[in-house]
XYZ file of C-alpha atoms in Angstrom:
160
model
C -0.769 2.360 -18.527
C -3.967 0.547 -17.550
C -5.498 3.020 -20.018
C -2.843 2.417 -22.443
C -3.315 -1.908 -22.478
C -7.472 -2.336 -21.390
C -8.538 -4.280 -21.006
C -7.020 -6.107 -18.780
C -7.746 -8.661 -15.877
C -4.625 -7.440 -14.071
C -1.739 -5.194 -13.836
C 0.172 -8.165 -14.831
C -0.839 -8.481 -17.493
C 0.442 -5.389 -19.146
C 4.401 -5.966 -20.620
C 3.863 -10.012 -21.613
C 5.227 -13.498 -20.246
C 8.745 -12.513 -20.897
C 8.658 -8.308 -19.675
C 7.279 -7.091 -15.889
C 5.258 -4.411 -15.873
C 7.419 -3.047 -13.084
C 10.267 -2.866 -15.193
C 8.209 -0.653 -18.612
C 9.379 2.373 -18.912
C 7.052 4.203 -17.727
C 7.215 8.139 -17.488
C 10.733 10.508 -18.161
C 11.904 13.385 -15.597
C 14.943 15.117 -17.082
C 14.900 13.415 -20.566
C 15.135 10.249 -18.175
C 13.651 7.156 -18.080
C 12.067 5.770 -15.234
C 10.118 1.834 -13.944
C 8.013 1.626 -12.284
C 10.068 -0.202 -9.825
C 12.740 2.607 -10.337
C 10.169 5.040 -9.261
C 9.065 3.464 -6.430
C 12.265 1.272 -4.789
C 14.849 3.398 -6.325
C 13.075 6.762 -5.552
C 9.997 6.497 -3.108
C 11.490 4.422 -0.475
C 15.086 5.551 -0.328
C 13.699 8.746 1.273
C 12.138 6.355 4.918
C 9.019 7.050 5.154
C 6.810 4.775 5.110
C 3.743 5.486 4.288
C 4.847 5.810 0.510
C 2.960 2.448 0.735
C -0.955 3.956 0.797
C 0.646 7.085 -2.100
C 1.679 4.802 -4.555
C -1.010 2.461 -6.554
C -0.563 -0.456 -8.525
C -4.703 -0.191 -10.064
C -5.200 -3.157 -9.067
C -8.639 -4.546 -6.014
C -6.299 -4.696 -3.362
C -4.504 -1.190 -3.517
C -5.082 1.524 -1.933
C -7.177 3.538 -3.320
C -5.900 6.372 -5.600
C -6.200 10.387 -3.641
C -8.217 12.408 -5.221
C -5.758 14.943 -5.309
C -2.097 16.070 -6.570
C 0.005 15.378 -4.506
C 1.414 19.105 -3.513
C 5.197 20.392 -1.515
C 3.356 22.658 0.621
C 0.992 19.759 1.750
C 2.379 16.177 1.513
C 2.390 15.050 4.753
C -1.161 15.261 5.167
C -1.471 13.723 2.073
C 0.501 10.974 3.244
C -1.876 10.328 6.447
C -4.745 10.990 5.231
C -3.569 7.848 2.901
C -2.815 5.894 5.534
C -5.907 6.409 7.445
C -7.690 5.945 5.290
C -6.242 3.106 3.092
C -6.372 0.826 7.154
C -9.859 1.828 7.685
C -11.063 0.286 4.987
C -11.585 -3.897 6.383
C -11.663 -4.993 2.167
C -8.516 -3.766 2.039
C -5.983 -1.682 4.714
C -6.469 -3.081 8.166
C -9.968 -5.374 9.920
C -9.483 -7.308 13.411
C -11.722 -10.053 14.287
C -11.668 -10.165 18.086
C -14.984 -11.618 18.963
C -13.184 -15.582 19.530
C -11.020 -17.877 20.569
C -7.992 -16.165 18.818
C -8.261 -12.964 18.283
C -7.028 -11.862 14.364
C -5.762 -8.691 12.821
C -5.383 -8.848 9.649
C -2.678 -6.545 7.216
C -2.951 -6.117 3.282
C -0.068 -8.078 2.365
C 2.632 -4.533 2.259
C 2.717 -3.971 5.574
C 4.784 -7.932 5.532
C 6.151 -7.377 1.597
C 7.860 -4.487 2.823
C 8.301 -4.949 7.106
C 11.521 -3.940 6.450
C 10.121 0.201 5.567
C 8.866 -0.120 9.473
C 11.356 -1.758 11.620
C 12.832 2.230 12.091
C 9.639 3.369 13.367
C 9.543 0.118 16.116
C 7.658 -2.520 13.041
C 4.753 -2.401 11.543
C 2.111 -2.756 14.355
C 4.032 0.380 15.830
C 3.977 2.356 12.858
C 0.443 2.481 11.870
C -0.957 2.141 15.513
C -1.143 5.873 15.452
C -3.162 6.037 12.221
C -6.111 3.598 12.937
C -9.523 3.892 14.509
C -9.590 4.679 18.095
C -11.064 1.617 18.681
C -9.326 -0.433 17.563
C -5.546 0.907 19.016
C -6.154 -1.760 22.176
C -5.250 -4.794 19.544
C -2.810 -3.038 18.249
C -1.011 -3.972 22.381
C -2.782 -6.893 23.275
C -0.618 -9.672 22.206
C -2.932 -12.273 22.246
C -4.019 -10.878 18.845
C -2.169 -12.768 15.980
C -1.323 -10.580 13.031
C -2.416 -12.599 9.765
C -2.451 -11.298 6.229
C -5.143 -11.423 3.963
C -4.677 -12.259 0.589
C -4.239 -10.080 -2.565
C -6.175 -9.658 -5.173
C -4.414 -8.587 -8.673
C -7.657 -7.910 -10.570
C -7.753 -4.250 -12.131
C -10.001 -1.986 -9.557
C -12.279 -0.147 -12.310
C -14.631 -1.834 -14.313
């Protein structure tokens, strides 16, 4: 989609003023065409695995990084774990902690806010992400003094 519409400033530029990029039919399975919304919300999120949010990529700077390998059924669980760890280890995209202030803060990707309901069955976002963050940051997730804030999302295309 990006390649076909390049150059772009943002993925949101695809589709124009009256049709959202997320609503465009972009792929087909068995002659049925799907939009990005249908794939994300109608198929992937319904599976109940919040790790999917680090595997689907919208070509924006703040998106999780694209995996270097294709997702395969036999390795999917490990691949999703790696993607979640990789995303959370990136302080510009996934998570960063500012503990050196009077009011310590945990900054998370707004993806965790937008899809907070997907993490509820696991006890919430902080509980869910704890096993995936670097060990030196796990204590911060349990500290009630750490205020959770969400980073700004940069929709600019992540390529040059």
